[in-house]
Amino acid sequence: MRKILIANRGEIAVRIIRACQEMGIQTVAVHSVADKDSLHTKLADESVCIGPGPSLQSYLHIPALMCAAEVTGADAIHPGYGFLAESSEFAEVCAQYNICFIGPKPEHILALGDKIRARGHAIAAKVPLLPGSPGGVQTQEEALKIAKKIGYPVIIKASGGGGGRGMKIVHSAEALKSQLQIAQTEAQACFGNPECFMEKYLTQPRHIEVQIIADTHGNCYALGERDCSIQRRHQKLVEESPCAALTPAERKLVQEKAVALAKSVNYQSLGTAEFLYEKGEFYFMEMNTRVQVEHPVTEEVMGLDLIKEQIRIAMGEKLNPALASRIANGHSIECRVNAEDPVTFAPWPGLITDYHQPGGPGVRVDSMIYAGYRVPSLYDSMIAKVITHGADRMEALVRMRRALKEMRVEGIRTNIPFHLRLLDHPKFIEGDISTAFLQEETL
Ligand code: ADP
């Protein structure tokens, strides 16, 4: 592999370029008109404009991406996360044009990217699920029958949903009658697939996910777990590894389940099996067939570069067998810094007039911002990930507090004050968290 095109933008494009540079691989950045001054365009060896600002006409436009790969002579494409990272169609087009897609095979994306299909594979691999509909739910009668059996509250989810969208929590039969149809209509509009399913809604679970790494030679390992329970509207804001609440036996169990699922479909590349955890039980939710936003906390505690590993897997290399027994060293926390109001969470794009990036022991910042950069309004509001590592959770937490106090992003609003309030919350400090934390607590 000599040249990789990065079909993405923002911090993940920068992250992938950095990995390529360390491996001596040439890089091609692609950018929309709105991103012409983005850091990834400056750091890559070459940069190609692929269309107007709206993602549908640029970052999601397969013909434009294939043209860019063709004219630059790229032999591989890294999709990052979001955009086309979980598009089996894109992976298939790459395969047909003899361009290496750095990710799983199209059939793995098809098998696990769709939530209903993934549930089927989980059942076959004896991975526990929440009680719910066996497959998709089409009619009101069907939905009412299932809800009666499993008990309210229930959650309706779009099979093709993602990013915390396409979910409806329902507390009564009355609400279920109207919500199912709304969910189906929205799922069709947002994800091009009306199929929805139902499961029991847990009120205070933790979100625990397992990092999977699998090569093309049949080796598949779990690289610890991440706790991503601090969420707002089902979107992760803070992630950590390891999860402070698990016993060694529970940790082993959830990792075994994740590996069993991945192996059952002969999965290859990086992937993440997501679970809910409540009262000592794990329930599989979905598998993300790509690198996750929160991969750095795993990198910090495992002493690994996951992007480089992912590229090596795509080149056909074998995983180091020592990874099978690797255990977490210390603790790592990631805070997602968004360009938004720290109280109302309203997006706050604009010109960054001044920027100071924190540093010092155990602090890492994955970002694309610089003084003079204008945060566009068209894309995700995340502008930086601050990641800390410490000998234990308390040291990682103290370092995060120090780093965020030191960080300066002038000209726009960010959620740094929100993170600082969270880091001072006694329950967060104790590690007493669930996905309901931000709804239940005042910061
Ligand atoms: P997405 O693909 O949009 O990220 P997920 O299925 O991964 O959706 O769920 C995202 C979040 O939604 C979870 O982390 C959790 O907070 C919440 N959630 C999903 N399913 C349930 C459930 N059955 N009970 C409680 N919370 C849930």
Coordinates of C-alpha atoms and ligand atoms in Angstrom, one line a residue:
M1 CA 0.0 0.0 0.0
R2 CA 1.7 3.2 -1.2
K3 CA -1.1 5.8 -1.1
I4 CA -4.2 6.1 0.9
L5 CA -7.1 8.4 0.2
I6 CA -9.0 9.5 3.3
A7 CA -12.7 9.7 2.6
N8 CA -13.5 11.9 5.6
R9 CA -12.8 15.3 7.2
G10 CA -12.1 16.8 10.6
E11 CA -10.1 15.2 13.4
I12 CA -10.4 11.7 12.1
A13 CA -8.9 12.6 8.7
V14 CA -6.0 14.2 10.6
R15 CA -5.7 11.2 12.8
I16 CA -5.5 8.8 9.8
I17 CA -3.0 11.1 8.0
R18 CA -0.7 11.0 11.1
A19 CA -0.8 7.2 11.2
C20 CA 0.0 7.0 7.5
Q21 CA 2.9 9.4 7.8
E22 CA 4.4 7.2 10.6
M23 CA 4.1 4.2 8.3
G24 CA 5.7 6.0 5.3
I25 CA 2.4 5.9 3.3
Q26 CA 1.4 8.8 1.0
T27 CA -1.9 10.5 1.8
V28 CA -4.7 12.1 -0.3
A29 CA -7.1 14.3 1.5
V30 CA -10.5 15.1 0.0
H31 CA -12.5 18.1 0.9
S32 CA -15.7 19.9 0.1
V33 CA -15.7 23.6 -0.9
A34 CA -16.6 24.5 2.7
D35 CA -13.5 22.6 4.0
K36 CA -10.9 24.1 1.7
D37 CA -8.9 25.5 4.7
S38 CA -9.2 22.5 6.9
L39 CA -6.2 21.1 8.6
H40 CA -6.4 17.7 6.9
T41 CA -6.0 19.3 3.5
K42 CA -2.8 21.0 4.7
L43 CA -1.3 17.9 6.3
A44 CA -1.9 15.4 3.5
D45 CA 0.5 15.0 0.6
E46 CA -2.3 15.9 -1.9
S47 CA -5.7 17.3 -1.6
V48 CA -8.7 17.1 -4.0
C49 CA -11.9 19.1 -3.9
I50 CA -14.8 16.6 -4.3
G51 CA -17.8 19.0 -4.4
P52 CA -20.0 21.5 -2.6
G53 CA -20.4 21.8 1.1
P54 CA -23.5 19.6 1.7
S55 CA -22.2 16.0 2.5
L56 CA -24.5 14.4 0.0
Q57 CA -22.7 16.1 -2.8
S58 CA -19.2 15.6 -1.4
Y59 CA -18.3 13.3 1.5
L60 CA -21.2 10.9 0.7
H61 CA -20.8 11.1 -3.1
I62 CA -19.2 7.8 -4.2
P63 CA -18.5 8.8 -7.8
A64 CA -16.6 12.0 -6.7
L65 CA -14.5 9.9 -4.2
M66 CA -13.7 7.2 -6.8
C67 CA -12.7 10.0 -9.3
A68 CA -10.4 11.5 -6.6
A69 CA -8.8 8.0 -6.0
E70 CA -8.4 7.5 -9.7
V71 CA -6.7 10.8 -10.5
T72 CA -4.3 10.6 -7.6
G73 CA -3.5 6.9 -8.1
A74 CA -4.5 6.0 -4.5
D75 CA -4.5 2.2 -3.9
A76 CA -6.6 2.3 -0.8
I77 CA -9.4 4.3 0.9
H78 CA -9.8 4.8 4.6
P79 CA -13.4 5.8 5.4
G80 CA -12.9 7.0 9.0
Y81 CA -16.2 7.0 10.9
G82 CA -19.6 8.4 9.9
F83 CA -20.2 9.3 6.2
L84 CA -19.5 6.1 4.1
A85 CA -17.7 4.1 6.8
E86 CA -20.6 1.6 7.1
S87 CA -21.7 1.6 3.5
S88 CA -21.5 -1.8 2.1
E89 CA -22.1 -0.3 -1.3
F90 CA -19.0 1.9 -1.0
A91 CA -16.9 -1.1 0.2
E92 CA -18.2 -3.1 -2.8
V93 CA -17.5 -0.3 -5.3
C94 CA -13.9 -0.1 -3.9
A95 CA -13.5 -3.9 -4.3
Q96 CA -14.8 -3.8 -7.9
Y97 CA -12.2 -1.1 -8.8
N98 CA -9.4 -2.9 -7.1
I99 CA -9.0 -0.3 -4.4
C100 CA -8.5 -1.6 -0.9
F101 CA -11.3 -0.5 1.5
I102 CA -9.6 -0.2 4.9
G103 CA -12.4 -1.8 6.9
P104 CA -14.4 -5.0 6.9
K105 CA -15.6 -6.8 3.8
P106 CA -19.0 -5.6 2.3
E107 CA -20.6 -8.9 3.6
H108 CA -19.5 -8.1 7.2
I109 CA -21.0 -4.6 6.9
L110 CA -24.2 -6.1 5.5
A111 CA -24.3 -8.8 8.2
L112 CA -23.7 -6.5 11.2
G113 CA -24.3 -2.9 10.1
D114 CA -28.1 -3.5 10.0
K115 CA -29.4 -3.8 13.6
I116 CA -32.0 -6.4 12.9
R117 CA -29.6 -8.6 11.0
A118 CA -27.0 -8.2 13.7
R119 CA -29.5 -9.3 16.3
G120 CA -30.1 -12.5 14.3
H121 CA -26.3 -13.2 14.3
A122 CA -26.2 -12.4 18.1
I123 CA -28.9 -15.0 18.8
A124 CA -27.0 -17.6 16.7
A125 CA -23.8 -16.8 18.5
K126 CA -25.5 -17.1 21.9
V127 CA -24.9 -13.4 22.7
P128 CA -27.6 -12.1 25.1
L129 CA -30.1 -9.6 23.9
L130 CA -32.8 -7.6 25.6
P131 CA -36.3 -9.1 25.2
G132 CA -38.0 -7.6 22.2
S133 CA -39.3 -8.3 18.7
P134 CA -37.6 -11.3 17.0
G135 CA -37.2 -9.2 13.8
G136 CA -38.8 -6.1 12.3
V137 CA -42.2 -4.9 13.6
Q138 CA -44.7 -3.9 10.9
T139 CA -48.1 -3.4 12.4
Q140 CA -49.6 -1.8 15.5
E141 CA -51.1 -5.1 16.6
E142 CA -47.8 -6.8 16.5
A143 CA -46.1 -4.0 18.4
L144 CA -48.8 -4.0 21.1
K145 CA -48.6 -7.7 21.5
I146 CA -44.8 -7.6 22.0
A147 CA -45.0 -4.6 24.4
K148 CA -47.6 -6.4 26.5
K149 CA -45.3 -9.4 26.7
I150 CA -42.0 -7.5 27.6
G151 CA -43.6 -4.7 29.6
Y152 CA -43.3 -0.9 29.2
P153 CA -41.2 1.2 28.7
V154 CA -40.1 -0.1 25.3
I155 CA -37.9 1.4 22.7
I156 CA -38.6 1.5 19.0
K157 CA -35.4 1.6 16.9
A158 CA -34.8 2.0 13.2
S159 CA -32.8 -1.0 11.9
G160 CA -30.7 1.3 9.8
G161 CA -30.4 4.0 12.5
G162 CA -27.2 5.4 14.0
G163 CA -25.6 8.4 15.8
G164 CA -28.3 8.3 18.5
R165 CA -31.1 9.0 15.9
G166 CA -34.1 6.9 15.0
M167 CA -35.1 5.8 18.5
K168 CA -38.4 6.3 20.3
I169 CA -39.0 5.5 24.0
V170 CA -42.6 4.5 24.6
H171 CA -44.3 4.3 28.0
S172 CA -47.8 3.2 27.2
A173 CA -50.0 1.3 24.7
E174 CA -51.6 4.6 23.7
A175 CA -48.2 6.2 22.8
L176 CA -47.1 3.0 21.0
K177 CA -50.0 3.2 18.6
S178 CA -48.9 6.6 17.3
Q179 CA -45.1 6.3 17.7
L180 CA -44.6 3.2 15.6
Q181 CA -45.8 4.8 12.4
I182 CA -43.9 8.0 13.1
A183 CA -40.8 5.9 13.7
Q184 CA -41.2 4.0 10.4
T185 CA -41.8 7.2 8.4
E186 CA -38.8 8.9 10.0
A187 CA -36.6 5.8 9.4
Q188 CA -37.5 5.8 5.7
A189 CA -36.8 9.5 5.4
C190 CA -33.5 9.5 7.4
F191 CA -32.0 6.1 6.6
G192 CA -33.8 5.0 3.5
N193 CA -35.2 2.0 5.3
P194 CA -38.5 2.0 7.2
E195 CA -37.8 -1.2 9.1
C196 CA -38.0 -0.8 12.9
F197 CA -37.8 -3.2 15.8
M198 CA -38.6 -3.1 19.5
E199 CA -36.9 -4.0 22.7
K200 CA -37.3 -3.5 26.4
Y201 CA -36.1 0.0 27.4
L202 CA -33.7 0.0 30.4
T203 CA -33.9 3.1 32.6
Q204 CA -30.4 3.2 34.2
P205 CA -28.0 1.1 32.2
R206 CA -24.4 1.6 31.5
H207 CA -23.2 1.7 27.8
I208 CA -20.3 -0.7 27.6
E209 CA -18.6 -1.6 24.4
V210 CA -15.8 -4.0 23.4
Q211 CA -13.1 -3.1 21.0
I212 CA -12.7 -6.0 18.5
I213 CA -9.6 -6.5 16.3
A214 CA -9.6 -9.3 13.7
D215 CA -7.2 -10.1 10.9
T216 CA -7.7 -11.9 7.6
H217 CA -6.1 -15.1 9.0
G218 CA -8.8 -16.0 11.5
N219 CA -7.3 -14.2 14.6
C220 CA -9.9 -12.2 16.5
Y221 CA -9.3 -10.5 19.9
A222 CA -11.0 -8.2 22.3
L223 CA -8.9 -5.1 23.3
G224 CA -10.7 -4.3 26.6
E225 CA -13.9 -2.3 27.0
R226 CA -15.0 1.3 27.1
D227 CA -17.7 2.9 29.3
C228 CA -19.6 5.4 27.2
S229 CA -22.5 6.1 29.6
I230 CA -22.2 9.9 29.7
Q231 CA -24.6 10.7 26.9
R232 CA -26.9 13.5 25.9
R233 CA -29.8 12.5 23.7
H234 CA -28.1 9.1 23.1
Q235 CA -24.9 10.8 21.9
K236 CA -21.7 10.1 23.7
L237 CA -19.9 13.0 25.4
V238 CA -17.4 11.3 27.6
E239 CA -15.8 7.8 27.3
E240 CA -13.4 5.9 29.4
S241 CA -11.5 2.7 29.5
P242 CA -11.6 0.4 31.4
C243 CA -15.1 0.5 32.8
A244 CA -14.8 1.1 36.6
A245 CA -17.9 -0.9 37.4
L246 CA -16.9 -4.3 36.0
T247 CA -15.5 -7.3 38.0
P248 CA -12.8 -9.2 36.2
A249 CA -15.3 -12.0 35.6
E250 CA -17.8 -9.7 34.0
R251 CA -15.1 -8.1 31.9
K252 CA -14.0 -11.5 30.6
L253 CA -17.6 -12.5 29.9
V254 CA -18.5 -9.4 27.8
Q255 CA -15.2 -9.7 25.8
E256 CA -15.9 -13.4 25.1
K257 CA -19.4 -12.6 23.9
A258 CA -18.1 -9.8 21.6
V259 CA -15.4 -12.1 20.1
A260 CA -18.0 -14.9 19.7
L261 CA -20.2 -12.6 17.6
A262 CA -17.3 -11.3 15.5
K263 CA -16.0 -14.9 14.9
S264 CA -19.5 -16.1 14.0
V265 CA -19.4 -14.0 10.8
N266 CA -15.6 -14.4 10.3
Y267 CA -15.3 -10.6 10.9
Q268 CA -12.2 -8.8 9.8
S269 CA -10.8 -5.3 10.7
L270 CA -11.6 -3.2 13.7
G271 CA -15.2 -3.3 15.1
T272 CA -17.0 -2.5 18.2
A273 CA -19.7 -4.6 19.9
E274 CA -22.0 -2.3 22.0
F275 CA -23.8 -3.6 25.1
L276 CA -26.1 -2.2 27.7
Y277 CA -25.2 -3.3 31.3
E278 CA -27.7 -3.3 34.2
K279 CA -27.8 -5.2 37.4
G280 CA -24.9 -7.4 36.5
E281 CA -26.3 -8.4 33.1
F282 CA -25.1 -7.5 29.6
Y283 CA -27.4 -7.1 26.6
F284 CA -26.0 -6.7 23.0
M285 CA -27.2 -3.7 21.2
E286 CA -25.3 -3.4 17.9
M287 CA -22.0 -3.8 16.2
N288 CA -20.2 -0.8 14.6
T289 CA -18.2 -2.0 11.7
R290 CA -15.6 0.8 11.7
V291 CA -13.2 2.7 13.9
Q292 CA -15.1 4.6 16.7
V293 CA -14.7 8.2 17.7
E294 CA -13.6 7.0 21.2
H295 CA -10.9 4.6 20.0
P296 CA -8.1 6.7 21.6
V297 CA -9.0 5.7 25.2
T298 CA -8.3 2.1 24.1
E299 CA -5.1 3.1 22.4
E300 CA -3.9 4.8 25.6
V301 CA -4.5 1.9 28.0
M302 CA -3.5 -0.8 25.5
G303 CA -0.4 1.0 24.2
L304 CA -1.5 0.5 20.6
D305 CA -2.1 2.5 17.5
L306 CA -5.5 1.1 16.2
I307 CA -5.4 3.0 12.9
K308 CA -2.0 1.5 12.0
E309 CA -3.3 -1.9 13.1
Q310 CA -6.3 -1.4 10.9
I311 CA -4.1 -0.5 7.9
R312 CA -1.9 -3.5 8.5
I313 CA -4.9 -5.8 8.6
A314 CA -6.1 -4.4 5.3
M315 CA -2.6 -5.2 3.9
G316 CA -3.1 -8.8 4.9
E317 CA -0.7 -8.8 7.9
K318 CA -1.2 -11.2 10.8
L319 CA -2.0 -9.7 14.3
N320 CA 0.6 -10.1 17.0
P321 CA -0.6 -13.1 19.0
A322 CA 0.5 -11.3 22.2
L323 CA -2.6 -9.0 21.7
A324 CA -4.8 -11.9 22.9
S325 CA -3.6 -11.5 26.4
R326 CA -3.0 -7.7 26.5
I327 CA -4.6 -6.0 29.5
A328 CA -5.3 -2.3 30.2
N329 CA -2.5 -0.3 31.7
G330 CA -4.0 2.5 33.9
H331 CA -7.0 4.4 32.9
S332 CA -8.0 6.8 30.1
I333 CA -10.8 9.3 29.7
E334 CA -11.9 11.2 26.6
C335 CA -14.0 14.4 26.5
R336 CA -15.6 15.4 23.2
V337 CA -15.2 19.1 22.8
N338 CA -18.0 20.5 20.7
A339 CA -18.5 24.0 19.2
E340 CA -21.8 24.6 21.1
D341 CA -23.2 26.6 23.9
P342 CA -22.2 24.9 27.2
V343 CA -25.7 25.4 28.7
T344 CA -28.2 25.2 25.8
F345 CA -26.0 22.9 23.6
A346 CA -27.0 25.1 20.6
P347 CA -24.3 24.7 17.8
W348 CA -21.9 27.6 17.8
P349 CA -19.8 27.5 14.6
G350 CA -17.6 30.5 13.6
L351 CA -14.1 31.8 13.4
I352 CA -11.6 30.6 16.1
T353 CA -9.7 33.8 16.8
D354 CA -7.2 32.2 19.2
Y355 CA -6.3 28.7 20.3
H356 CA -4.2 27.2 23.0
Q357 CA -3.9 23.4 23.0
P358 CA -3.3 21.8 26.4
G359 CA -0.4 19.4 27.0
G360 CA 1.8 18.0 29.7
P361 CA 2.0 14.4 31.0
G362 CA -0.8 12.1 30.0
V363 CA -2.7 14.6 27.8
R364 CA -3.4 14.0 24.1
V365 CA -5.6 16.2 21.8
D366 CA -7.0 14.8 18.6
S367 CA -8.3 17.8 16.7
M368 CA -8.3 19.8 13.5
I369 CA -8.7 23.3 14.8
Y370 CA -6.1 26.1 14.8
A371 CA -6.2 29.9 15.4
G372 CA -7.8 31.4 12.3
Y373 CA -9.9 28.3 11.4
R374 CA -13.5 28.8 10.7
V375 CA -15.7 26.0 12.1
P376 CA -18.3 25.3 9.3
S377 CA -21.9 25.1 10.2
L378 CA -22.6 22.2 7.8
Y379 CA -21.0 19.3 9.7
D380 CA -20.8 17.7 13.1
S381 CA -20.0 20.1 15.9
M382 CA -17.1 18.1 17.4
I383 CA -13.9 20.1 17.1
A384 CA -11.5 18.2 19.4
K385 CA -11.2 15.2 21.6
V386 CA -9.2 15.7 24.8
I387 CA -7.8 12.4 26.0
T388 CA -6.0 11.8 29.3
H389 CA -4.2 8.8 30.6
G390 CA -3.2 8.1 34.2
A391 CA -2.1 5.3 36.5
D392 CA -5.7 5.1 37.7
R393 CA -9.1 6.7 37.1
M394 CA -8.5 9.5 39.6
E395 CA -5.2 10.5 37.9
A396 CA -6.8 10.5 34.5
L397 CA -9.7 12.6 35.9
V398 CA -7.4 15.1 37.6
R399 CA -5.4 15.4 34.4
M400 CA -8.6 16.0 32.4
R401 CA -9.6 18.8 34.7
R402 CA -6.2 20.4 34.4
A403 CA -6.1 20.0 30.6
L404 CA -9.6 21.5 30.0
K405 CA -8.8 24.4 32.3
E406 CA -5.7 25.1 30.3
M407 CA -7.4 24.8 26.9
R408 CA -8.4 28.1 25.2
V409 CA -10.7 28.2 22.2
E410 CA -11.5 31.9 21.5
G411 CA -14.1 33.4 19.2
I412 CA -16.7 30.5 19.4
R413 CA -18.5 28.8 22.3
T414 CA -17.5 25.3 23.4
N415 CA -18.9 22.8 25.9
I416 CA -15.6 22.9 27.9
P417 CA -17.4 24.6 30.9
F418 CA -20.0 21.7 30.7
H419 CA -17.2 19.1 31.0
L420 CA -15.6 20.9 33.9
R421 CA -18.9 20.9 35.8
L422 CA -19.3 17.2 35.1
L423 CA -15.7 16.4 36.3
D424 CA -16.5 18.1 39.6
H425 CA -19.8 16.1 40.1
P426 CA -19.4 13.8 43.2
K427 CA -21.3 11.0 41.5
F428 CA -19.1 11.2 38.3
I429 CA -16.0 11.3 40.5
E430 CA -17.2 8.1 42.3
G431 CA -17.9 6.5 38.9
D432 CA -21.6 6.1 39.8
I433 CA -22.9 6.8 36.2
S434 CA -25.5 5.5 33.8
T435 CA -26.9 6.6 30.5
A436 CA -29.5 8.6 32.5
F437 CA -26.9 10.6 34.4
L438 CA -27.3 13.8 32.5
Q439 CA -31.1 13.7 32.7
E440 CA -31.1 12.9 36.4
E441 CA -28.3 15.2 37.7
T442 CA -28.0 18.9 37.7
L443 CA -24.5 20.1 36.7
Ligands
ADP1 P1 -27.0 4.3 17.6 O1 -26.7 3.3 16.6 O2 -27.9 5.4 17.2 O3 -25.8 4.8 18.3 P2 -27.6 2.4 19.8 O4 -28.4 1.3 19.6 O5 -26.1 2.2 19.8 O6 -27.9 3.6 18.7 O7 -28.0 3.1 21.1 C1 -27.5 4.4 21.5 C2 -27.9 4.7 22.9 O8 -29.3 4.7 23.1 C3 -27.4 3.7 24.0 O9 -26.0 4.0 24.4 C4 -28.3 4.0 25.1 O10 -28.0 5.1 25.8 C5 -29.6 4.2 24.4 N1 -30.4 2.9 24.2 C6 -30.5 2.1 23.1 N2 -31.2 1.0 23.4 C7 -31.6 1.1 24.7 C8 -32.5 0.3 25.5 N3 -33.0 -0.8 25.1 N4 -32.6 0.7 26.8 C9 -32.1 1.9 27.2 N5 -31.3 2.7 26.5 C10 -31.1 2.3 25.2

